[in-house]
N, CA and C of each residue as an Amber inpcrd file, in Angstrom:
protein
   375
  43.6490000  33.7560000  -1.3700000  42.2520000  34.1250000  -1.4440000
  42.0120000  35.3640000  -0.5990000  41.0960000  36.1380000  -1.0570000
  40.7650000  37.3130000  -0.2630000  39.7620000  36.9470000   0.8230000
  39.3980000  37.8640000   1.6720000  38.5210000  37.5980000   2.8160000
  37.1060000  37.2260000   2.3960000  36.6400000  37.6580000   1.2470000
  35.2790000  37.3720000   0.7960000  35.1260000  35.9960000   0.1700000
  36.2050000  35.2810000  -0.1260000  36.1350000  33.9870000  -0.7980000
  35.4870000  32.9080000   0.0500000  35.8380000  32.8360000   1.3030000
  35.2730000  31.8080000   2.1780000  33.7860000  32.0350000   2.4410000
  33.4060000  33.2940000   2.5770000  32.0010000  33.6140000   2.8250000
  31.1660000  33.3150000   1.5840000  31.6860000  33.5980000   0.4210000
  30.9570000  33.2970000  -0.8130000  30.7960000  31.7940000  -1.0090000
  31.8500000  31.0510000  -0.6990000  31.7940000  29.5910000  -0.8240000
  30.7780000  29.0200000   0.1650000  30.8050000  29.4720000   1.4000000
  29.8480000  29.0050000   2.4110000  28.4290000  29.3710000   2.0100000
  28.2250000  30.5440000   1.4710000  26.9130000  30.9890000   1.0190000
  26.4070000  30.0890000  -0.1170000  27.2620000  29.7300000  -1.0400000
  26.8740000  28.8680000  -2.1610000  26.5340000  27.4520000  -1.6800000
  27.3360000  26.9150000  -0.7580000  27.0790000  25.5690000  -0.2320000
  25.7490000  25.5340000   0.5180000  25.4830000  26.5280000   1.3380000
  24.2100000  26.5760000   2.0710000  23.0380000  26.7420000   1.1110000
  23.2040000  27.5190000   0.0730000  22.1420000  27.6830000  -0.9240000
  21.8510000  26.3810000  -1.6540000  22.8990000  25.6390000  -2.0200000
  22.7040000  24.3430000  -2.6800000  22.0790000  23.3140000  -1.7370000
  22.4240000  23.3790000  -0.4600000  21.8370000  22.4500000   0.5070000
  20.3260000  22.6650000   0.5850000  19.8920000  23.9140000   0.5870000
  18.4570000  24.2090000   0.6130000  17.7880000  23.6870000  -0.6480000
  18.4280000  23.8770000  -1.7940000  17.8600000  23.3840000  -3.0530000
  17.7480000  21.8630000  -3.0320000  18.7760000  21.1570000  -2.5510000
  18.7400000  19.6920000  -2.4870000  17.6440000  19.2000000  -1.5390000
  17.4860000  19.8530000  -0.4110000  16.4580000  19.4420000   0.5590000
  15.0640000  19.6420000  -0.0290000  14.8330000  20.7680000  -0.6650000
  13.5210000  21.0120000  -1.2720000  13.2440000  20.0210000  -2.4030000
  14.2490000  19.7400000  -3.2160000  14.0740000  18.7700000  -4.3040000
  13.7550000  17.3890000  -3.7570000  14.4700000  16.9680000  -2.7320000
  14.2280000  15.6510000  -2.1370000  12.8450000  15.5740000  -1.5100000
  12.3750000  16.6470000  -0.9270000  11.0390000  16.6140000  -0.3080000
   9.9430000  16.5120000  -1.3520000  10.1350000  17.1410000  -2.5160000
   9.1300000  17.0340000  -3.5700000   9.1590000  15.6770000  -4.2560000
  10.3180000  15.0830000  -4.3690000  10.4420000  13.7770000  -5.0140000
   9.7810000  12.6970000  -4.1670000   9.8870000  12.7740000  -2.8670000
   9.3730000  11.7330000  -1.9770000   7.9290000  11.9280000  -1.5500000
   7.2060000  12.8710000  -2.1350000   5.8240000  13.0920000  -1.7270000
   4.8270000  12.3350000  -2.5880000   5.2800000  11.4180000  -3.4200000
   4.3620000  10.6180000  -4.2290000   3.4800000   9.7720000  -3.3260000
   2.2150000   9.6460000  -3.6890000   1.3010000   8.8780000  -2.8640000
   1.2860000   7.4270000  -3.3090000   1.2300000   6.5520000  -2.3610000
   1.1340000   5.1280000  -2.6480000  -0.3090000   4.8000000  -3.0150000
  -0.5080000   3.8300000  -3.8830000  -1.8880000   3.4520000  -4.2150000
  -2.6030000   2.9000000  -2.9810000  -3.8430000   3.2920000  -2.8300000
  -4.6310000   2.8740000  -1.6760000  -5.5470000   1.7350000  -2.1000000
  -5.4830000   0.6460000  -1.3540000  -6.3560000  -0.4870000  -1.6180000
  -7.5560000  -0.3520000  -0.6870000  -8.7270000  -0.1230000  -1.2570000
  -9.9040000   0.1650000  -0.4490000 -10.6880000  -1.0830000  -0.0670000
 -10.1080000  -2.2510000  -0.2210000 -10.8090000  -3.4690000   0.1470000
 -10.5410000  -3.8160000   1.6010000 -11.4740000  -4.4860000   2.1830000
 -11.3090000  -4.9290000   3.5590000 -10.4000000  -6.1460000   3.6130000
  -9.7100000  -6.3000000   4.6970000  -8.9000000  -7.4730000   4.9220000
  -9.7060000  -8.4590000   5.7540000  -9.3050000  -9.7210000   5.6910000
 -10.0100000 -10.7660000   6.4350000 -10.0050000 -10.4810000   7.9340000
  -8.9100000  -9.9480000   8.4490000  -8.8460000  -9.6600000   9.8840000
  -9.8400000  -8.5750000  10.2830000 -10.0530000  -7.5890000   9.4100000
 -11.0390000  -6.5380000   9.6950000 -12.4400000  -7.1190000   9.8020000
 -12.7630000  -8.0360000   8.9050000 -14.1060000  -8.6260000   8.8920000
 -14.3210000  -9.4990000  10.1180000 -13.3210000 -10.3210000  10.4780000
 -13.4740000 -11.1550000  11.6740000 -13.5510000 -10.3060000  12.9450000
 -12.8070000  -9.2110000  12.9880000 -12.9210000  -8.3010000  14.1350000
 -14.3230000  -7.7220000  14.2390000 -14.9100000  -7.3680000  13.0960000
 -16.2770000  -6.8470000  13.1000000 -17.2590000  -7.9170000  13.5560000
 -17.0600000  -9.1500000  13.1040000 -17.9530000 -10.2400000  13.5120000
 -17.8270000 -10.5480000  15.0000000 -16.6590000 -10.2820000  15.5800000
 -16.4380000 -10.5390000  17.0030000 -17.0130000  -9.4470000  17.8880000
 -17.3800000  -8.3050000  17.3000000 -17.8860000  -7.2100000  18.1280000
 -19.2620000  -6.6940000  17.7210000 -19.8450000  -7.2290000  16.6680000
 -21.1410000  -6.7410000  16.1880000 -22.1550000  -7.8740000  16.1930000
 -23.3470000  -7.6480000  16.6310000 -23.8360000  -6.5280000  17.4480000
 -23.3090000  -6.6380000  18.8720000 -23.4110000  -5.5550000  19.5980000
 -22.7860000  -5.4710000  20.9200000 -23.3870000  -6.4510000  21.9220000
 -24.6950000  -6.7080000  21.8390000 -25.3290000  -7.5740000  22.8460000
 -24.9500000  -9.0510000  22.6590000 -24.8550000  -9.5470000  21.4360000
 -24.4430000 -10.9240000  21.1870000 -23.7540000 -10.9720000  19.8230000
 -22.4130000 -10.8970000  19.8190000 -21.6710000 -10.8440000  18.5540000
 -21.9250000 -12.0590000  17.6640000 -21.7280000 -11.8620000  16.3700000
 -21.9690000 -12.9210000  15.3930000 -21.1200000 -14.1610000  15.6570000
 -19.8660000 -13.9840000  16.0340000 -19.0230000 -15.1520000  16.2910000
 -19.5460000 -15.9670000  17.4670000 -20.1070000 -15.2960000  18.4530000
 -20.6930000 -16.0190000  19.5850000 -21.8940000 -16.8470000  19.1300000
 -22.7540000 -16.2430000  18.3110000 -23.9150000 -16.9760000  17.7980000
 -23.4880000 -18.1530000  16.9310000 -22.4800000 -17.9420000  16.0810000
 -22.0150000 -19.0230000  15.2190000 -21.3260000 -20.1270000  16.0150000
 -20.6620000 -19.7730000  17.1080000 -20.0160000 -20.7840000  17.9520000
 -21.0600000 -21.6640000  18.6300000 -22.1890000 -21.0620000  18.9990000
 -23.2510000 -21.8310000  19.6490000 -23.9750000 -22.7210000  18.6570000
 -24.3230000 -22.1930000  17.4980000 -24.9490000 -23.0010000  16.4540000
 -24.6310000 -22.3830000  15.1030000 -23.8940000 -23.0970000  14.2540000
 -23.5140000 -22.5570000  12.9420000 -24.7450000 -22.2900000  12.0830000
 -24.9530000 -21.0410000  11.7490000 -26.0800000 -20.6220000  10.9410000
 -25.5230000 -20.0030000   9.6600000 -25.5730000 -20.7550000   8.5680000
 -24.9750000 -20.2690000   7.3220000 -25.7140000 -19.0580000   6.7740000
 -27.0120000 -18.9540000   7.0160000 -27.7740000 -17.8070000   6.5320000
 -27.3210000 -16.5250000   7.2190000 -27.1330000 -16.5810000   8.5160000
 -26.6830000 -15.4190000   9.2810000 -25.2820000 -15.0050000   8.8380000
 -24.3750000 -15.9620000   8.7170000 -23.0040000 -15.6630000   8.3180000
 -22.9440000 -15.1380000   6.8840000 -23.6650000 -15.7760000   5.9780000
 -23.6660000 -15.3440000   4.5730000 -24.2560000 -13.9560000   4.4210000
 -25.3150000 -13.6600000   5.1490000 -25.9300000 -12.3420000   5.0770000
 -24.9610000 -11.2430000   5.4800000 -24.2450000 -11.4670000   6.5700000
 -23.2730000 -10.4700000   7.0240000 -22.1120000 -10.3490000   6.0430000
 -21.5700000 -11.4800000   5.6140000 -20.4010000 -11.4640000   4.7290000
 -20.7340000 -10.9270000   3.3400000 -21.9220000 -11.2440000   2.8230000
 -22.3170000 -10.7090000   1.5130000 -22.4330000  -9.1930000   1.5520000
 -22.9580000  -8.6660000   2.6480000 -23.0840000  -7.2170000   2.7700000
 -21.7620000  -6.5260000   3.0290000 -20.8660000  -7.1880000   3.7230000
 -19.5790000  -6.5890000   4.0730000 -18.5600000  -6.7220000   2.9560000
 -18.5310000  -7.8650000   2.3140000 -17.5210000  -8.1590000   1.2890000
 -18.1260000  -8.1300000  -0.1080000 -18.7330000  -7.0280000  -0.4750000
 -19.3530000  -6.9180000  -1.7900000 -18.2840000  -7.0440000  -2.8760000
 -18.5400000  -7.9030000  -3.8460000 -17.6160000  -8.0860000  -4.9560000
 -16.4170000  -8.9540000  -4.6530000 -16.3790000  -9.5350000  -3.4710000
 -15.2530000 -10.3920000  -3.1010000 -15.7760000 -11.7810000  -2.7560000
 -14.9290000 -12.7670000  -2.9250000 -15.2610000 -14.1330000  -2.5520000
 -14.7130000 -14.4280000  -1.1690000 -15.3150000 -15.3830000  -0.4880000
 -14.8980000 -15.7020000   0.8680000 -15.2010000 -17.1570000   1.1840000
 -14.5590000 -17.6240000   2.2460000 -14.8350000 -18.9440000   2.7890000
 -14.6380000 -18.8480000   4.3010000 -15.7000000 -19.0200000   5.0570000
 -15.6470000 -18.9670000   6.5170000 -15.7750000 -20.3840000   7.0450000
 -14.7930000 -20.8180000   7.8010000 -14.8330000 -22.1560000   8.3950000
 -14.7460000 -22.0380000   9.9070000 -15.1950000 -23.0900000  10.5790000
 -15.0720000 -23.1480000  12.0330000 -14.6370000 -24.5530000  12.4400000
 -13.9000000 -24.6050000  13.5280000 -13.4140000 -25.8730000  14.0470000
 -13.6460000 -25.8750000  15.5550000 -14.5520000 -26.7420000  15.9960000
 -14.8500000 -26.8200000  17.4280000 -14.1910000 -28.0380000  18.0750000
 -13.1890000 -28.5710000  17.4250000 -12.4700000 -29.7130000  17.9660000
 -12.7850000 -31.0070000  17.2530000 -13.8620000 -31.0270000  16.5030000
 -14.2410000 -32.2550000  15.8000000 -13.9440000 -32.1650000  14.3070000
 -13.1990000 -31.1790000  13.8970000 -12.8520000 -31.0180000  12.4910000
 -13.3610000 -29.6950000  11.9450000 -12.7250000 -29.2450000  10.8730000
 -13.0900000 -27.9700000  10.2740000 -14.3110000 -28.1260000   9.3730000
 -15.2850000 -27.2140000   9.5570000 -16.5290000 -27.2490000   8.8040000
 -16.7320000 -25.8870000   8.1560000 -17.1320000 -25.8680000   6.8890000
 -17.4290000 -24.6100000   6.2080000 -18.7850000 -24.1030000   6.6620000
 -18.7990000 -22.8700000   7.1540000 -20.0410000 -22.2410000   7.6110000
 -20.6990000 -21.4910000   6.4560000 -19.9140000 -20.7160000   5.7330000
 -20.4480000 -19.9370000   4.6080000 -19.3340000 -19.7310000   3.5950000
 -19.7040000 -19.7430000   2.3170000 -18.6940000 -19.5020000   1.2870000
 -19.3400000 -18.9170000   0.0450000 -18.5170000 -18.2310000  -0.7300000
 -18.9380000 -17.6970000  -2.0170000 -17.7080000 -17.7400000  -2.9240000
 -17.8100000 -18.4570000  -4.0220000 -16.7000000 -18.5830000  -4.9570000
 -15.8730000 -19.8240000  -4.6760000 -15.0040000 -20.1410000  -5.6220000
 -14.1430000 -21.3100000  -5.5100000 -12.7130000 -20.8730000  -5.2240000
 -12.1050000 -21.4990000  -4.2290000 -10.7310000 -21.1700000  -3.8800000
  -9.7370000 -21.9020000  -4.7800000 -10.2010000 -22.7980000  -5.6220000
  -9.3070000 -23.6000000  -6.4440000  -8.4310000 -22.7910000  -7.3650000
  -8.9580000 -21.7790000  -8.0030000  -8.1820000 -20.9720000  -8.9410000
  -7.8920000 -19.5720000  -8.4040000  -8.0650000 -19.3670000  -7.1030000
  -7.8860000 -18.0470000  -6.4970000  -6.4060000 -17.7400000  -6.2870000
  -6.0740000 -16.4700000  -6.4320000  -4.7330000 -15.9730000  -6.1440000
  -4.8460000 -14.9100000  -5.0590000  -3.7830000 -14.7380000  -4.3200000
  -3.7180000 -13.7020000  -3.2760000  -4.8530000 -13.8430000  -2.2690000
  -4.9260000 -14.9650000  -1.6220000  -5.9530000 -15.2040000  -0.6140000
  -5.5040000 -14.5950000   0.7080000  -6.3370000 -13.7340000   1.2690000
  -6.0820000 -13.1350000   2.5720000  -6.7580000 -13.9990000   3.6270000
  -6.0300000 -14.3490000   4.6760000  -6.5350000 -15.2740000   5.6870000
  -6.4560000 -14.6360000   7.0650000  -7.4470000 -14.9420000   7.8870000
  -7.4220000 -14.4890000   9.2660000  -8.0350000 -15.5690000  10.1540000
  -7.5700000 -15.6250000  11.3920000  -8.0460000 -16.6190000  12.3590000
  -8.5210000 -15.8890000  13.6010000  -9.6560000 -16.3240000  14.1290000
 -10.1840000 -15.7730000  15.3810000 -10.7130000 -16.9190000  16.2280000
 -10.5660000 -16.7900000  17.5200000 -11.0660000 -17.8120000  18.4500000
 -12.2030000 -17.2300000  19.2680000 -13.2210000 -18.0430000  19.4660000
 -14.3220000 -17.6810000  20.3610000 -14.5140000 -18.8740000  21.2850000
 -14.0140000 -18.7260000  22.4900000 -14.0320000 -19.8580000  23.4190000
 -13.1190000 -20.9490000  22.8840000 -13.6900000 -22.1210000  22.6670000
 -12.9110000 -23.2400000  22.1390000 -13.0940000 -23.4200000  20.6380000
 -13.8130000 -22.5230000  20.0050000 -14.0850000 -22.6210000  18.5760000
 -13.1130000 -21.7080000  17.8130000 -12.5180000 -22.2520000  16.7670000
 -11.5840000 -21.5020000  15.9330000 -12.2560000 -21.1910000  14.6010000
 -12.3050000 -19.9070000  14.2580000 -12.8790000 -19.4620000  12.9910000
 -11.7430000 -19.0580000  12.0590000 -11.8670000 -19.4440000  10.7900000
 -10.9070000 -19.0400000   9.7580000 -11.6930000 -18.3970000   8.6170000
 -11.2440000 -17.2380000   8.1980000 -11.8740000 -16.5430000   7.0900000
 -10.8420000 -16.3420000   5.9810000 -11.1950000 -16.8080000   4.7870000
 -10.3610000 -16.6430000   3.5970000 -11.0950000 -15.6870000   2.6740000
 -10.3890000 -14.6580000   2.1860000 -10.9910000 -13.6380000   1.3260000
 -10.1130000 -13.4680000   0.0890000 -10.7390000 -13.4130000  -1.0850000
 -10.0180000 -13.2060000  -2.3440000 -10.9420000 -12.5700000  -3.3670000
 -10.3560000 -12.1150000  -4.4490000 -11.1320000 -11.5240000  -5.5520000
 -11.3540000 -12.5550000  -6.6050000
């Protein structure tokens, strides 16, 4: 081989490496579908911090008010079904619900504690 053979080969390999890297970067830039629905954990976190002076979970732990819970959940989970339960040691009681869980698929569940009261929120379409 003459002296220019190795340089030409190296030049071609480096050129192909750049082409492969650019091709791989364009192939992997596909966007994943975004699910714009809230998760049960997001809703319970909001209930634990809103409003700032006396959060909803605190009010529900003191006295279960289905109207208060349903009002918040209906506004937050538009178009979705839910079931909010609480357990203060004497058994689980449904505080607010919309829809039947009997035929539901893909139920998202979250648990939050407020003092000695355990809240469970089930969310589905």
